[in-house]
């Protein structure tokens, strides 16, 4: 019986704390995306501009690690029995990727465009005993082009 | 190429349904499946158990040899009770088992029927016995369980359940352990129907062996009046509704015209031994 009570308490805590954190993060993401909307991050492999006008180019990286709360984990575990979209993890990955791209943009101050943007996600802290991930990492990297006179 | 800086209006990468609703739906699904399997298992076990041969059951009995000890219990009390059982088996309670009595030192007042015909009596139970009739009723009640092969049904169900939860959730998951634990608790005793059937078998056997049924409800009446819940608490978890059973036994005796005559006391040999132990 105690096990059931602990389980329910952890799930409730995970849900409440997780929702608060998530809402706060989304607000921050939207605000920063608005501010950085004028810096395009594209995945072209080739230069979209004349190479002569490129003053400097450098690789920029944005990285973030976000933890899974208990509620999402339980939901994903149940989903694994029946199959279908694991909706609880969708917002997690969405936030992680957007955060990574924003950090990459923030590292590219003064650039006109970031090309060849790639995204990589991986799980961190996944042990063999506990099959569900404990946190996920998203990394975005690309080439920032600073345009101007040489 | 012209770059137009705009932000998307909606976030299409996430689902907007409530996760709490999803949790309830999925949990209800899992619970529904577990209950469904439990019910199906009940039918399957009841169908299979009568087909388990006695030889197979004797092999299963070997699993419990750690509890009962190897071979027969040769203490004087056990021998006396064994003699009683043999007498019953010859004339009144014909069950296809070779009943073996084992006594274990335990304060708790309980008796357990194990596969293969082994009956485990706790010393706490023997100390409470006031007459031979009372002891005879307890033994014949256990015989009733053997006759209906109740002990096999509970054993089979919980085993399959642990196997299923291990397959679904993995051997070490929180949810799986919860399910296994709750099934374990519900299977520790025989069901009410099984207990009632064993009660009826016991009282018929008592009438046959002694010519009357005085002493049948003594044990239950002692249990329901018990003031110390510590020793008897465990009893109630496996034998609920004792008062209803007392009523049923008395009603059954009346319906069948069983008498109440003088009870036979436990022999001195038995009392001396229990005093010196």
Short mmCIF file of C-alpha atoms in Angstrom, two decimals:
data_model
loop_
_atom_site.label_atom_id
_atom_site.label_comp_id
_atom_site.label_asym_id
_atom_site.label_seq_id
_atom_site.Cartn_x
_atom_site.Cartn_y
_atom_site.Cartn_z
CA UNK A 1 0.00 0.00 0.00
CA UNK A 2 2.83 2.40 0.86
CA UNK A 3 4.35 1.72 -2.52
CA UNK A 4 1.16 2.82 -4.24
CA UNK A 5 0.98 6.02 -2.21
CA UNK A 6 4.61 6.86 -2.97
CA UNK A 7 3.99 6.18 -6.65
CA UNK A 8 0.96 8.48 -6.76
CA UNK A 9 2.79 11.21 -4.83
CA UNK A 10 5.75 11.07 -7.22
CA UNK A 11 3.48 11.17 -10.25
CA UNK A 12 1.58 14.19 -8.91
CA UNK A 13 4.80 15.97 -8.00
CA UNK A 14 6.21 15.21 -11.44
CA UNK A 15 3.11 16.50 -13.16
CA UNK A 16 2.83 19.73 -11.17
CA UNK A 17 6.52 20.62 -11.17
CA UNK A 18 6.92 19.50 -14.78
CA UNK A 19 4.02 21.61 -16.04
CA UNK A 20 5.28 24.73 -14.27
CA UNK A 21 8.81 24.29 -15.63
CA UNK A 22 7.51 23.57 -19.11
CA UNK A 23 5.27 26.64 -19.27
CA UNK A 24 8.07 28.84 -18.03
CA UNK A 25 10.47 27.42 -20.58
CA UNK A 26 8.05 27.92 -23.46
CA UNK A 27 7.54 31.55 -22.48
CA UNK A 28 11.31 32.08 -22.45
CA UNK A 29 11.69 30.29 -25.79
CA UNK A 30 9.03 32.40 -27.47
CA UNK A 31 10.50 35.64 -26.21
CA UNK A 32 14.02 34.81 -27.33
CA UNK A 33 12.90 33.47 -30.70
CA UNK A 34 11.12 36.75 -31.32
CA UNK A 35 14.27 38.66 -30.50
CA UNK A 36 16.47 36.52 -32.75
CA UNK A 37 14.03 36.16 -35.63
CA UNK A 38 16.22 38.30 -37.88
CA UNK A 39 19.10 35.83 -37.78
CA UNK A 40 18.19 32.99 -40.10
CA UNK A 41 19.47 29.50 -39.32
CA UNK A 42 19.25 27.33 -42.42
CA UNK A 43 20.51 23.93 -43.39
CA UNK A 44 21.92 24.80 -46.83
CA UNK A 45 25.20 23.05 -47.44
CA UNK A 46 26.34 25.65 -49.91
CA UNK A 47 26.84 29.37 -49.49
CA UNK A 48 23.71 31.25 -50.46
CA UNK A 49 25.77 34.41 -50.85
CA UNK A 50 28.75 35.47 -52.89
CA UNK A 51 31.85 34.20 -51.05
CA UNK A 52 33.62 37.48 -51.67
CA UNK A 53 31.43 39.34 -49.21
CA UNK A 54 31.98 36.88 -46.36
CA UNK A 55 34.33 38.51 -43.87
CA UNK A 56 34.49 35.73 -41.34
CA UNK A 57 32.99 32.30 -40.87
CA UNK A 58 33.05 30.19 -37.73
CA UNK A 59 31.33 27.13 -36.30
CA UNK A 60 28.76 27.87 -33.63
CA UNK A 61 27.30 25.30 -31.25
CA UNK A 62 24.25 25.36 -28.99
CA UNK A 63 23.74 22.61 -26.45
CA UNK A 64 21.17 21.78 -23.78
CA UNK A 65 20.21 18.87 -21.51
CA UNK A 66 16.63 18.55 -20.24
CA UNK A 67 15.44 16.02 -17.65
CA UNK A 68 12.34 13.86 -17.91
CA UNK A 69 9.99 14.21 -14.96
CA UNK A 70 8.41 11.16 -13.31
CA UNK A 71 4.96 11.78 -14.72
CA UNK A 72 6.21 11.77 -18.32
CA UNK A 73 8.17 8.63 -17.65
CA UNK A 74 5.19 6.70 -16.27
CA UNK A 75 3.07 7.83 -19.20
CA UNK A 76 5.76 6.71 -21.67
CA UNK A 77 6.02 3.36 -19.86
CA UNK A 78 2.28 2.77 -20.24
CA UNK A 79 2.45 3.85 -23.88
CA UNK A 80 5.15 1.29 -24.49
CA UNK A 81 2.63 -1.44 -23.70
CA UNK A 82 -0.04 -0.26 -26.15
CA UNK A 83 1.96 1.56 -28.83
CA UNK A 84 1.17 4.91 -30.48
CA UNK A 85 2.51 8.44 -30.12
CA UNK A 86 4.41 9.05 -26.92
CA UNK A 87 2.89 12.51 -26.50
CA UNK A 88 4.56 13.13 -23.15
CA UNK A 89 8.00 13.13 -24.75
CA UNK A 90 7.01 15.31 -27.73
CA UNK A 91 7.08 18.60 -25.82
CA UNK A 92 10.33 17.59 -24.18
CA UNK A 93 12.14 17.12 -27.47
CA UNK A 94 10.53 20.20 -28.98
CA UNK A 95 11.80 22.38 -26.13
CA UNK A 96 15.26 20.85 -26.18
CA UNK A 97 15.72 21.41 -29.91
CA UNK A 98 14.45 24.95 -29.87
CA UNK A 99 16.62 25.76 -26.88
CA UNK A 100 19.68 24.33 -28.62
CA UNK A 101 19.03 26.36 -31.77
CA UNK A 102 18.51 29.53 -29.75
CA UNK A 103 21.76 29.02 -27.87
CA UNK A 104 23.54 28.47 -31.14
CA UNK A 105 22.10 31.72 -32.46
CA UNK A 106 23.09 33.53 -29.28
CA UNK A 107 26.66 32.33 -29.80
CA UNK A 108 26.64 33.81 -33.30
CA UNK A 109 26.26 37.47 -32.39
CA UNK A 110 26.99 39.71 -35.31
CA UNK A 111 26.46 37.02 -37.90
CA UNK A 112 24.15 37.58 -40.82
CA UNK A 113 23.21 33.96 -41.36
CA UNK A 114 24.02 30.52 -39.99
CA UNK A 115 24.27 27.86 -42.66
CA UNK A 116 24.60 24.09 -42.61
CA UNK A 117 22.68 23.79 -39.36
CA UNK A 118 22.48 20.24 -38.00
CA UNK A 119 20.64 18.92 -34.96
CA UNK A 120 21.55 15.94 -32.85
CA UNK A 121 19.66 14.48 -29.95
CA UNK A 122 20.69 11.76 -27.55
CA UNK A 123 19.68 10.32 -24.22
CA UNK A 124 21.74 10.75 -21.10
CA UNK A 125 21.70 8.59 -18.01
CA UNK A 126 19.91 5.67 -19.57
CA UNK A 127 20.90 2.61 -17.58
CA UNK A 128 20.16 -0.94 -18.63
CA UNK A 129 18.03 -1.64 -15.56
CA UNK A 130 15.73 1.34 -16.06
CA UNK A 131 14.67 1.30 -19.68
CA UNK A 132 13.28 4.82 -19.84
CA UNK A 133 15.62 7.78 -20.34
CA UNK A 134 16.40 10.07 -17.42
CA UNK A 135 17.33 13.10 -19.57
CA UNK A 136 17.81 14.07 -23.16
CA UNK A 137 20.43 16.26 -24.80
CA UNK A 138 20.00 18.34 -27.93
CA UNK A 139 22.85 19.93 -29.82
CA UNK A 140 22.63 22.31 -32.77
CA UNK A 141 25.68 23.34 -34.76
CA UNK A 142 26.29 25.29 -37.92
CA UNK A 143 28.54 27.75 -39.70
CA UNK A 144 27.98 31.42 -38.89
CA UNK A 145 28.78 33.84 -41.67
CA UNK A 146 29.78 37.37 -40.79
CA UNK A 147 29.32 39.60 -43.75
CA UNK A 148 30.89 42.93 -44.37
CA UNK A 149 33.96 44.62 -45.69
CA UNK A 150 37.23 42.77 -45.45
CA UNK B 1 16.43 34.60 -52.37
CA UNK B 2 14.62 36.80 -49.91
CA UNK B 3 14.42 36.08 -46.20
CA UNK B 4 11.15 36.98 -44.51
CA UNK B 5 11.46 36.80 -40.73
CA UNK B 6 8.24 35.23 -39.33
CA UNK B 7 7.50 32.94 -36.43
CA UNK B 8 5.07 30.01 -36.69
CA UNK B 9 1.59 30.69 -35.31
CA UNK B 10 1.00 27.29 -33.72
CA UNK B 11 3.38 24.73 -32.42
CA UNK B 12 2.75 21.71 -34.62
CA UNK B 13 5.40 19.57 -33.00
CA UNK B 14 3.47 18.82 -29.83
CA UNK B 15 0.08 17.33 -29.08
CA UNK B 16 -2.37 19.52 -27.24
CA UNK B 17 -4.40 16.82 -25.47
CA UNK B 18 -4.37 16.69 -21.71
CA UNK B 19 -1.71 14.27 -20.43
CA UNK B 20 -3.74 13.55 -17.27
CA UNK B 21 -6.61 12.28 -19.38
CA UNK B 22 -4.18 10.08 -21.27
CA UNK B 23 -2.81 8.71 -17.99
CA UNK B 24 -6.29 7.71 -16.81
CA UNK B 25 -7.20 6.08 -20.11
CA UNK B 26 -4.00 4.04 -20.28
CA UNK B 27 -4.15 3.04 -16.59
CA UNK B 28 -7.76 1.97 -16.97
CA UNK B 29 -6.72 -0.07 -20.00
CA UNK B 30 -3.98 -1.85 -18.10
CA UNK B 31 -6.20 -2.53 -15.08
CA UNK B 32 -8.97 -3.79 -17.37
CA UNK B 33 -6.58 -6.21 -19.05
CA UNK B 34 -5.25 -7.45 -15.70
CA UNK B 35 -8.76 -8.07 -14.39
CA UNK B 36 -9.72 -9.78 -17.64
CA UNK B 37 -6.76 -12.14 -17.42
CA UNK B 38 -7.52 -12.82 -13.75
CA UNK B 39 -11.09 -13.83 -14.52
CA UNK B 40 -10.07 -15.94 -17.50
CA UNK B 41 -7.40 -17.56 -15.35
CA UNK B 42 -9.97 -18.41 -12.69
CA UNK B 43 -11.99 -20.37 -15.23
CA UNK B 44 -8.92 -21.98 -16.76
CA UNK B 45 -7.52 -23.06 -13.38
CA UNK B 46 -10.86 -24.51 -12.26
CA UNK B 47 -10.99 -26.48 -15.50
CA UNK B 48 -7.40 -27.75 -15.36
CA UNK B 49 -7.00 -28.62 -11.67
CA UNK B 50 -9.27 -31.69 -11.68
CA UNK B 51 -7.04 -33.05 -14.42
CA UNK B 52 -3.82 -32.74 -12.41
CA UNK B 53 -2.97 -36.27 -11.45
CA UNK B 54 -1.99 -37.26 -7.93
CA UNK B 55 1.48 -38.24 -9.11
CA UNK B 56 2.08 -34.72 -10.44
CA UNK B 57 0.85 -33.30 -7.19
CA UNK B 58 3.22 -35.48 -5.19
CA UNK B 59 6.07 -34.01 -7.23
CA UNK B 60 4.85 -30.54 -6.33
CA UNK B 61 4.78 -31.60 -2.69
CA UNK B 62 8.52 -32.04 -2.89
CA UNK B 63 8.80 -28.27 -3.32
CA UNK B 64 7.50 -27.80 0.20
CA UNK B 65 9.82 -30.28 1.87
CA UNK B 66 11.84 -27.38 3.20
CA UNK B 67 8.88 -26.32 5.33
CA UNK B 68 7.61 -29.71 6.40
CA UNK B 69 10.95 -31.37 6.88
CA UNK B 70 11.85 -34.57 5.15
CA UNK B 71 9.85 -37.64 5.99
CA UNK B 72 7.25 -38.01 8.70
CA UNK B 73 6.93 -35.96 11.84
CA UNK B 74 7.62 -38.41 14.66
CA UNK B 75 6.84 -36.28 17.71
CA UNK B 76 4.26 -37.91 20.04
CA UNK B 77 1.65 -35.23 19.38
CA UNK B 78 2.03 -35.63 15.63
CA UNK B 79 1.77 -39.40 15.91
CA UNK B 80 -1.47 -39.13 17.88
CA UNK B 81 -2.99 -36.70 15.40
CA UNK B 82 -1.76 -38.86 12.54
CA UNK B 83 -3.59 -41.82 14.09
CA UNK B 84 -6.79 -39.75 14.25
CA UNK B 85 -6.41 -38.80 10.58
CA UNK B 86 -5.81 -42.38 9.51
CA UNK B 87 -8.97 -43.39 11.36
CA UNK B 88 -10.99 -40.71 9.60
CA UNK B 89 -9.59 -41.60 6.22
CA UNK B 90 -10.55 -45.26 6.60
CA UNK B 91 -14.20 -44.71 7.33
CA UNK B 92 -15.56 -41.19 7.09
CA UNK B 93 -13.44 -38.93 4.92
CA UNK B 94 -12.37 -40.80 1.89
CA UNK B 95 -9.87 -38.65 0.10
CA UNK B 96 -7.32 -39.99 -2.37
CA UNK B 97 -4.34 -38.63 -0.46
CA UNK B 98 -1.91 -40.03 2.02
CA UNK B 99 -2.29 -37.45 4.75
CA UNK B 100 0.88 -36.49 6.61
CA UNK B 101 0.77 -34.35 9.71
CA UNK B 102 3.54 -31.90 10.48
CA UNK B 103 3.65 -29.65 13.50
CA UNK B 104 5.63 -26.41 13.44
CA UNK B 105 6.42 -24.22 16.41
CA UNK B 106 4.49 -21.06 15.75
CA UNK B 107 2.40 -18.87 18.04
CA UNK B 108 -0.10 -18.18 15.28
CA UNK B 109 -3.23 -20.33 15.44
CA UNK B 110 -3.50 -21.69 11.92
CA UNK B 111 -3.50 -24.88 9.88
CA UNK B 112 -2.41 -25.10 6.26
CA UNK B 113 -3.16 -27.72 3.61
CA UNK B 114 -0.18 -28.19 1.28
CA UNK B 115 0.00 -30.13 -1.99
CA UNK B 116 0.58 -33.86 -1.70
CA UNK B 117 -1.54 -34.41 1.38
CA UNK B 118 0.62 -32.58 3.90
CA UNK B 119 -1.13 -30.71 6.66
CA UNK B 120 0.88 -28.13 8.56
CA UNK B 121 -0.39 -27.46 12.07
CA UNK B 122 0.92 -24.49 14.03
CA UNK B 123 1.59 -25.21 17.72
CA UNK B 124 -0.41 -22.09 18.54
CA UNK B 125 -3.48 -23.82 17.17
CA UNK B 126 -2.93 -27.03 19.12
CA UNK B 127 -2.65 -25.13 22.38
CA UNK B 128 -6.12 -23.69 21.85
CA UNK B 129 -7.81 -27.07 21.35
CA UNK B 130 -10.29 -27.90 24.13
CA UNK B 131 -11.57 -31.29 23.00
CA UNK B 132 -10.84 -34.05 20.53
CA UNK B 133 -13.98 -33.09 18.63
CA UNK B 134 -12.68 -29.58 18.09
CA UNK B 135 -9.36 -30.87 16.77
CA UNK B 136 -11.17 -33.44 14.64
CA UNK B 137 -13.26 -30.72 13.05
CA UNK B 138 -10.17 -28.68 12.12
CA UNK B 139 -8.56 -31.76 10.57
CA UNK B 140 -11.69 -32.76 8.68
CA UNK B 141 -12.01 -29.19 7.42
CA UNK B 142 -8.52 -29.45 5.93
CA UNK B 143 -9.52 -32.82 4.45
CA UNK B 144 -12.36 -30.96 2.76
CA UNK B 145 -9.85 -28.65 1.09
CA UNK B 146 -7.94 -31.67 -0.15
CA UNK B 147 -11.07 -33.28 -1.45
CA UNK B 148 -11.89 -30.17 -3.52
CA UNK B 149 -8.19 -29.68 -4.42
CA UNK B 150 -8.45 -26.06 -3.30
CA UNK B 151 -4.79 -25.77 -2.47
CA UNK B 152 -3.82 -26.33 -6.08
CA UNK B 153 -6.13 -23.65 -7.44
CA UNK B 154 -4.70 -20.76 -5.41
CA UNK B 155 -1.16 -21.91 -6.02
CA UNK B 156 -1.63 -22.10 -9.81
CA UNK B 157 -3.28 -18.70 -10.16
CA UNK B 158 -0.69 -16.65 -8.35
CA UNK B 159 2.15 -18.37 -10.17
CA UNK B 160 0.77 -17.54 -13.62
CA UNK B 161 0.14 -13.99 -12.55
CA UNK B 162 3.69 -13.36 -11.42
CA UNK B 163 4.88 -14.78 -14.74
CA UNK B 164 2.61 -12.47 -16.77
CA UNK B 165 3.58 -9.32 -14.91
CA UNK B 166 7.25 -10.24 -15.25
CA UNK B 167 6.80 -10.62 -19.02
CA UNK B 168 4.86 -7.34 -19.44
CA UNK B 169 6.82 -5.01 -17.20
CA UNK B 170 10.17 -6.64 -16.75
CA UNK B 171 11.35 -8.43 -13.62
CA UNK B 172 12.21 -5.39 -11.52
CA UNK B 173 9.62 -2.73 -12.30
CA UNK B 174 7.62 -0.79 -9.70
CA UNK B 175 4.31 -1.42 -11.42
CA UNK B 176 5.00 -5.13 -11.83
CA UNK B 177 5.93 -5.58 -8.16
CA UNK B 178 2.79 -3.76 -7.11
CA UNK B 179 0.61 -6.12 -9.14
CA UNK B 180 2.43 -9.23 -7.93
CA UNK B 181 2.17 -8.08 -4.33
CA UNK B 182 -1.55 -7.36 -4.47
CA UNK B 183 -2.29 -10.69 -6.15
CA UNK B 184 -0.16 -12.43 -3.53
CA UNK B 185 -2.20 -10.89 -0.73
CA UNK B 186 -5.51 -11.85 -2.30
CA UNK B 187 -4.42 -15.45 -2.85
CA UNK B 188 -3.14 -16.24 0.64
CA UNK B 189 -6.46 -17.66 1.72
CA UNK B 190 -9.00 -19.86 0.05
CA UNK B 191 -12.06 -18.15 -1.30
CA UNK B 192 -15.24 -17.91 0.77
CA UNK B 193 -16.93 -20.58 -1.33
CA UNK B 194 -13.99 -22.92 -0.88
CA UNK B 195 -14.02 -22.37 2.89
CA UNK B 196 -17.77 -22.99 3.09
CA UNK B 197 -17.46 -26.21 1.10
CA UNK B 198 -14.64 -27.35 3.37
CA UNK B 199 -16.78 -26.48 6.41
CA UNK B 200 -19.59 -28.69 5.12
CA UNK B 201 -17.20 -31.53 4.43
CA UNK B 202 -15.79 -31.14 7.93
CA UNK B 203 -19.11 -31.24 9.70
CA UNK B 204 -20.31 -34.27 7.75
CA UNK B 205 -17.09 -36.03 8.62
CA UNK B 206 -17.53 -35.11 12.28
CA UNK B 207 -21.05 -36.53 12.36
CA UNK B 208 -19.79 -39.72 10.75
CA UNK B 209 -16.80 -40.15 13.07
CA UNK B 210 -18.40 -39.28 16.40
CA UNK B 211 -22.14 -39.55 15.81
CA UNK B 212 -22.67 -35.88 16.66
CA UNK B 213 -21.26 -32.47 15.82
CA UNK B 214 -20.65 -30.84 19.17
CA UNK B 215 -17.34 -29.02 19.10
CA UNK B 216 -17.43 -28.04 15.44
CA UNK B 217 -17.77 -24.31 16.03
CA UNK B 218 -15.69 -24.12 19.23
CA UNK B 219 -12.55 -23.04 17.45
CA UNK B 220 -14.28 -20.28 15.49
CA UNK B 221 -16.05 -19.01 18.56
CA UNK B 222 -12.75 -18.75 20.39
CA UNK B 223 -11.24 -16.84 17.47
CA UNK B 224 -14.06 -14.32 17.25
CA UNK B 225 -13.89 -13.61 20.99
CA UNK B 226 -10.16 -13.23 20.96
CA UNK B 227 -9.05 -10.08 22.64
CA UNK B 228 -5.46 -10.16 21.61
CA UNK B 229 -5.35 -9.23 17.92
CA UNK B 230 -1.61 -9.67 17.70
CA UNK B 231 -1.61 -13.45 17.69
CA UNK B 232 -4.87 -13.90 15.82
CA UNK B 233 -4.51 -10.96 13.47
CA UNK B 234 -2.89 -13.12 10.86
CA UNK B 235 -5.77 -15.60 11.13
CA UNK B 236 -8.32 -13.02 10.08
CA UNK B 237 -6.42 -12.04 7.00
CA UNK B 238 -6.83 -15.57 5.63
CA UNK B 239 -10.17 -16.46 7.23
CA UNK B 240 -12.57 -13.54 6.98
CA UNK B 241 -16.20 -13.57 8.07
CA UNK B 242 -15.75 -16.10 10.85
CA UNK B 243 -19.11 -15.27 12.37
CA UNK B 244 -20.91 -15.98 9.09
CA UNK B 245 -19.19 -19.32 8.93
CA UNK B 246 -20.27 -20.23 12.46
CA UNK B 247 -23.86 -19.45 11.48
CA UNK B 248 -23.60 -21.47 8.30
CA UNK B 249 -22.17 -24.50 10.13
CA UNK B 250 -24.97 -24.41 12.71
CA UNK B 251 -27.62 -24.02 9.99
CA UNK B 252 -26.16 -26.89 7.98
CA UNK B 253 -26.14 -29.10 11.05
CA UNK B 254 -29.79 -28.28 11.73
CA UNK B 255 -30.83 -28.94 8.12
CA UNK B 256 -29.20 -32.35 8.17
CA UNK B 257 -30.45 -33.28 11.62
CA UNK B 258 -27.03 -33.59 13.21
CA UNK B 259 -27.04 -33.96 16.99
CA UNK B 260 -25.09 -32.28 19.73
CA UNK B 261 -23.87 -34.84 22.24
CA UNK B 262 -21.08 -34.88 24.79
CA UNK B 263 -17.66 -33.94 23.52
CA UNK B 264 -14.72 -36.28 23.84
CA UNK B 265 -11.84 -34.69 25.73
CA UNK B 266 -8.31 -34.84 24.44
CA UNK B 267 -6.53 -37.88 25.83
CA UNK B 268 -4.20 -37.40 28.82
CA UNK B 269 -1.34 -38.56 26.68
CA UNK B 270 -1.96 -35.52 24.50
CA UNK B 271 -2.40 -33.05 27.37
CA UNK B 272 0.71 -34.20 29.23
CA UNK B 273 2.77 -33.77 26.12
CA UNK B 274 1.47 -30.29 25.39
CA UNK B 275 2.14 -29.26 28.97
CA UNK B 276 5.67 -30.47 28.93
CA UNK B 277 6.55 -28.96 25.53
#
